[in-house]
């Protein structure tokens, strides 16, 4: 099918308090840009927004640097439990899994649930579905995440969250962060979709539910699509993704909706970031924390936000 418009794409690999190690910055930049390049090429070949979201999320989940899929952080009991959601903006349909274990790509389960009558499944139900679908048993644990957890356990869980990027030099630098991955797409047919996936905050209580599989952290309709990263409790309290989408639906520009929402969030001392695209192809990103690990393709060029540290709460392409 011939493309009607230029596709747009933005992805994130989390938001954090620092990205100091030069090696770390370059490695994260290369990882994000490679994924943008690959997904954008496929959008140009005609895949639709939801397919592009799934492909992008799978690649981000498979990159052990980021806290989703392989490389997920461990919870207080030393187990990995992952959450992921997809929203197809054109259909206005949300689906997701909460606290699923022992699979490679939680986003693939969220995709399967798009056509199910029960569209959000948690732990036992998600495990049963994974067995029904014959997903191979997979252990997403990496040595680095295990080392982080052991070090934190020795310290009696003093941190409120795990590192956003699994990077030895960053762990040494004491970098803490808010890891999640997300993909927002406007495809060549003018359709929007969004996907978000996470290993959670790290060190959290068993049963804690992430924003990533809620409309607060992952939401889209025909007008706009938004994926969030950061402290899930803050994202839920602001209902950030749904709020931005509703504001755009009611007539605000995406840039204004993001700016207003991030001013409110900053006033409320929230700690997070978000990426967004509207149906006109405008790309927007925002953060109340120091760093947003995000890269985009604006139809002409690939860019990223890794060195965006200025005072502005939001940026637009
Ligand atoms: N935003 C990911 C989480 O807090 O679980």
XYZ file of C-alpha atoms and ligand atoms in Angstrom:
322
model
C 0.000 0.000 0.000
C 1.337 3.448 -0.970
C 2.256 5.739 1.930
C 0.018 8.820 2.210
C 2.268 10.849 4.526
C 5.808 10.834 5.916
C 5.896 8.564 8.983
C 7.112 9.987 12.317
C 8.760 8.068 15.138
C 10.052 8.756 18.654
C 11.390 6.190 21.143
C 12.713 6.309 24.700
C 14.937 4.147 26.882
C 14.078 5.826 30.186
C 14.716 9.065 32.022
C 17.256 9.678 34.732
C 19.296 11.884 36.989
C 22.567 11.670 35.079
C 24.206 10.257 31.987
C 27.753 11.150 32.826
C 29.999 8.441 31.433
C 30.995 9.415 27.910
C 31.161 5.734 26.954
C 27.682 5.353 28.361
C 26.303 8.323 26.463
C 27.769 7.171 23.155
C 26.622 3.585 23.681
C 23.077 4.685 24.589
C 22.984 7.083 21.624
C 24.139 4.364 19.227
C 21.628 1.868 20.618
C 18.690 4.293 20.366
C 19.604 5.604 16.901
C 20.101 2.105 15.496
C 16.582 1.161 16.623
C 15.096 4.393 15.209
C 16.858 3.751 11.910
C 15.625 0.152 11.699
C 11.994 0.873 12.647
C 11.805 3.959 10.400
C 13.074 1.946 7.396
C 10.284 -0.547 8.007
C 7.716 2.261 8.283
C 8.891 3.506 4.877
C 8.351 -0.027 3.556
C 4.729 0.161 4.694
C 4.324 -1.485 8.109
C 1.541 0.063 10.166
C 1.828 1.984 13.448
C 1.054 -0.937 15.767
C 3.491 -3.246 13.948
C 6.170 -0.545 14.176
C 5.495 -0.047 17.899
C 5.865 -3.796 18.538
C 9.095 -4.026 16.502
C 10.601 -0.998 18.241
C 9.598 -2.197 21.721
C 10.966 -5.687 21.044
C 14.327 -4.207 19.996
C 14.415 -1.990 23.089
C 13.402 -4.926 25.322
C 16.219 -7.006 23.788
C 18.842 -4.298 24.491
C 20.198 -5.195 27.971
C 21.133 -1.591 28.744
C 17.487 -0.628 29.197
C 15.125 -1.635 31.986
C 12.582 -3.740 30.059
C 12.701 -7.347 28.835
C 16.354 -8.481 28.972
C 18.081 -6.216 31.495
C 14.997 -5.653 33.644
C 15.699 -4.687 37.241
C 14.951 -7.029 40.158
C 12.191 -6.467 42.698
C 12.624 -6.586 46.503
C 12.454 -10.401 46.529
C 15.096 -10.725 43.787
C 12.575 -11.658 41.079
C 11.948 -9.916 37.735
C 8.340 -9.002 36.951
C 7.669 -7.031 33.781
C 4.767 -4.928 32.529
C 3.925 -3.709 29.015
C 1.053 -2.148 27.094
C 0.050 -1.156 23.585
C -2.594 1.319 22.518
C -3.775 1.432 18.916
C -4.860 5.063 18.508
C -7.022 4.449 15.452
C -9.047 1.698 17.129
C -8.825 3.400 20.538
C -7.838 0.069 22.031
C -5.564 -0.561 25.032
C -4.085 -3.955 26.000
C -1.349 -5.013 28.381
C 0.300 -7.376 30.828
C 1.196 -6.610 34.432
C 3.991 -8.330 36.390
C 4.669 -11.141 33.927
C 7.784 -13.320 34.413
C 10.022 -15.624 32.398
C 9.257 -14.414 28.890
C 11.500 -12.502 26.472
C 9.151 -9.855 25.116
C 6.217 -8.701 27.275
C 5.167 -6.348 24.445
C 4.386 -9.420 22.297
C 1.836 -10.540 24.898
C 0.336 -7.046 24.963
C 0.042 -7.259 21.159
C -1.703 -10.646 21.358
C -4.199 -9.198 23.854
C -5.223 -6.461 21.372
C -7.701 -8.925 19.850
C -8.734 -10.657 23.087
C -11.942 -9.956 25.016
C -9.864 -9.752 28.231
C -7.289 -7.142 27.357
C -5.210 -6.554 30.508
C -3.849 -9.603 32.322
C -1.790 -9.708 35.524
C 0.680 -12.224 37.025
C -1.091 -15.619 37.152
C -3.289 -14.907 34.157
C -0.342 -13.616 32.151
C 1.705 -16.703 33.088
C -1.138 -18.970 32.002
C -1.497 -17.146 28.685
C 2.265 -17.362 28.068
C 1.972 -21.134 28.551
C -1.064 -21.350 26.262
C 0.752 -19.386 23.550
C 3.778 -21.649 24.068
C 6.156 -18.762 24.625
C 9.574 -20.288 25.365
C 10.685 -19.944 29.009
C 13.223 -17.111 29.076
C 15.266 -15.602 31.905
C 15.710 -11.843 31.307
C 18.260 -11.525 34.152
C 21.681 -10.022 33.353
C 24.783 -10.255 35.545
C 24.888 -6.489 35.926
C 21.310 -6.252 37.211
C 22.005 -9.110 39.659
C 25.138 -7.314 40.908
C 23.149 -4.087 41.376
C 20.531 -5.958 43.399
C 23.094 -7.742 45.597
C 24.889 -4.437 46.289
C 21.593 -2.800 47.170
C 20.545 -5.715 49.380
C 23.788 -5.360 51.335
C 22.806 -1.738 51.835
C 19.304 -2.842 53.009
C 17.492 -1.314 49.995
C 18.273 2.345 50.598
C 17.569 3.401 47.000
C 14.029 4.181 45.896
C 14.705 2.952 42.355
C 17.246 1.056 40.281
C 19.592 2.543 37.657
C 17.949 3.580 34.407
C 20.788 2.275 32.279
C 22.731 -0.912 33.060
C 26.217 0.478 32.667
C 29.057 -0.381 35.089
C 30.590 3.097 34.917
C 27.220 4.688 35.659
C 26.572 2.427 38.615
C 29.952 3.548 39.944
C 29.006 7.168 39.380
C 25.970 6.545 41.582
C 23.562 7.239 38.748
C 19.960 6.490 39.650
C 17.148 6.555 37.177
C 13.717 5.704 36.057
C 13.884 2.958 33.454
C 11.213 2.075 30.968
C 11.169 1.846 27.199
C 8.580 3.310 24.856
C 7.767 3.827 21.176
C 5.350 6.330 19.609
C 4.532 6.149 15.892
C 2.532 8.027 13.268
C 2.580 5.659 10.304
C 2.495 6.413 6.562
C -1.331 6.123 6.565
C -1.817 8.738 9.313
C -2.486 6.256 12.141
C -1.037 6.591 15.643
C 0.044 3.892 18.105
C 2.087 3.696 21.296
C 3.794 0.958 23.311
C 5.564 1.024 26.690
C 7.410 -1.743 28.552
C 9.268 -1.873 31.882
C 10.931 -3.978 34.550
C 9.495 -1.508 37.084
C 11.300 0.724 39.594
C 13.529 -1.999 41.004
C 13.525 -3.104 44.671
C 9.749 -2.589 44.847
C 7.285 -4.615 46.918
C 5.826 -7.750 45.343
C 2.570 -6.862 43.595
C 3.428 -3.210 42.967
C 1.779 -2.162 39.666
C 3.653 0.022 37.170
C 2.162 2.944 35.229
C 3.482 1.397 31.995
C 0.490 -0.907 31.660
C -2.010 1.823 32.576
C -3.477 4.666 30.469
C -1.566 7.025 32.787
C 1.718 5.827 31.268
C 0.689 4.726 27.775
C -2.213 6.244 25.865
C -3.278 7.089 22.287
C -6.286 7.979 20.187
C -6.729 9.381 16.652
C -5.311 12.756 17.731
C -2.207 12.002 19.791
C -0.118 9.236 21.379
C 2.076 9.445 24.497
C 4.509 7.106 26.317
C 5.880 7.962 29.780
C 8.952 6.993 31.763
C 9.927 7.791 35.326
C 8.517 7.180 38.773
C 5.307 5.288 38.088
C 3.532 6.669 41.140
C 4.182 10.244 39.915
C 2.978 9.377 36.399
C -0.200 7.814 37.821
C -0.839 10.835 40.087
C -0.626 13.174 37.067
C -2.385 10.666 34.736
C 0.135 12.092 32.299
C -0.315 10.208 29.004
C -4.120 10.304 29.053
C -4.101 13.961 30.170
C -1.933 15.109 27.253
C -4.002 13.095 24.747
C -7.303 14.499 26.085
C -5.947 18.052 25.924
C -4.973 17.584 22.273
C -8.349 15.960 21.529
C -10.073 19.017 23.001
C -8.189 21.359 20.691
C -4.884 22.242 22.327
C -1.764 21.922 20.197
C 0.523 19.074 21.221
C 3.275 21.544 22.148
C 0.918 23.487 24.456
C -0.598 20.329 25.955
C 2.866 18.996 26.804
C 4.066 22.354 28.116
C 0.998 22.831 30.353
C 1.190 19.247 31.643
C 4.924 19.518 32.422
C 4.532 22.883 34.166
C 1.864 21.283 36.386
C 4.090 18.241 36.964
C 7.071 20.403 37.865
C 4.968 22.411 40.308
C 3.881 19.113 41.870
C 7.545 17.976 42.149
C 7.011 14.974 39.886
C 9.895 12.956 38.509
C 9.407 11.670 34.948
C 9.640 12.183 31.188
C 7.370 11.564 28.200
C 7.426 11.377 24.399
C 4.509 12.195 22.100
C 3.337 12.577 18.497
C 0.091 14.094 17.175
C -1.892 13.280 14.042
C -0.325 16.260 12.225
C 3.118 14.705 12.697
C 4.327 17.050 15.436
C 6.809 15.399 17.785
C 7.140 16.532 21.409
C 9.096 15.419 24.477
C 9.266 16.592 28.072
C 11.023 15.913 31.360
C 11.055 17.119 34.944
C 14.256 15.116 35.609
C 17.729 15.796 34.250
C 17.990 13.424 31.296
C 15.550 11.882 28.831
C 17.009 8.982 26.850
C 15.080 9.512 23.656
C 15.686 9.502 19.885
C 13.389 10.319 16.976
C 12.993 10.435 13.207
C 11.197 13.598 12.131
C 10.720 12.484 8.525
C 14.015 14.002 7.420
C 16.607 13.351 10.098
C 17.358 11.287 13.170
C 17.945 13.278 16.360
C 18.098 12.622 20.087
C 17.578 14.343 23.456
C 20.555 12.882 25.328
C 22.364 16.203 25.709
C 19.244 18.269 26.228
C 19.821 19.646 29.736
C 18.426 23.169 29.396
C 15.827 24.824 31.595
C 12.920 24.160 29.213
C 10.578 21.421 30.419
C 9.536 20.442 26.874
C 10.971 20.346 23.361
C 9.372 20.019 19.934
C 10.334 18.850 16.454
N 7.640 3.917 34.944
C 7.983 2.617 35.333
C 7.591 2.276 36.698
O 7.592 3.116 37.593
O 7.271 1.167 36.940
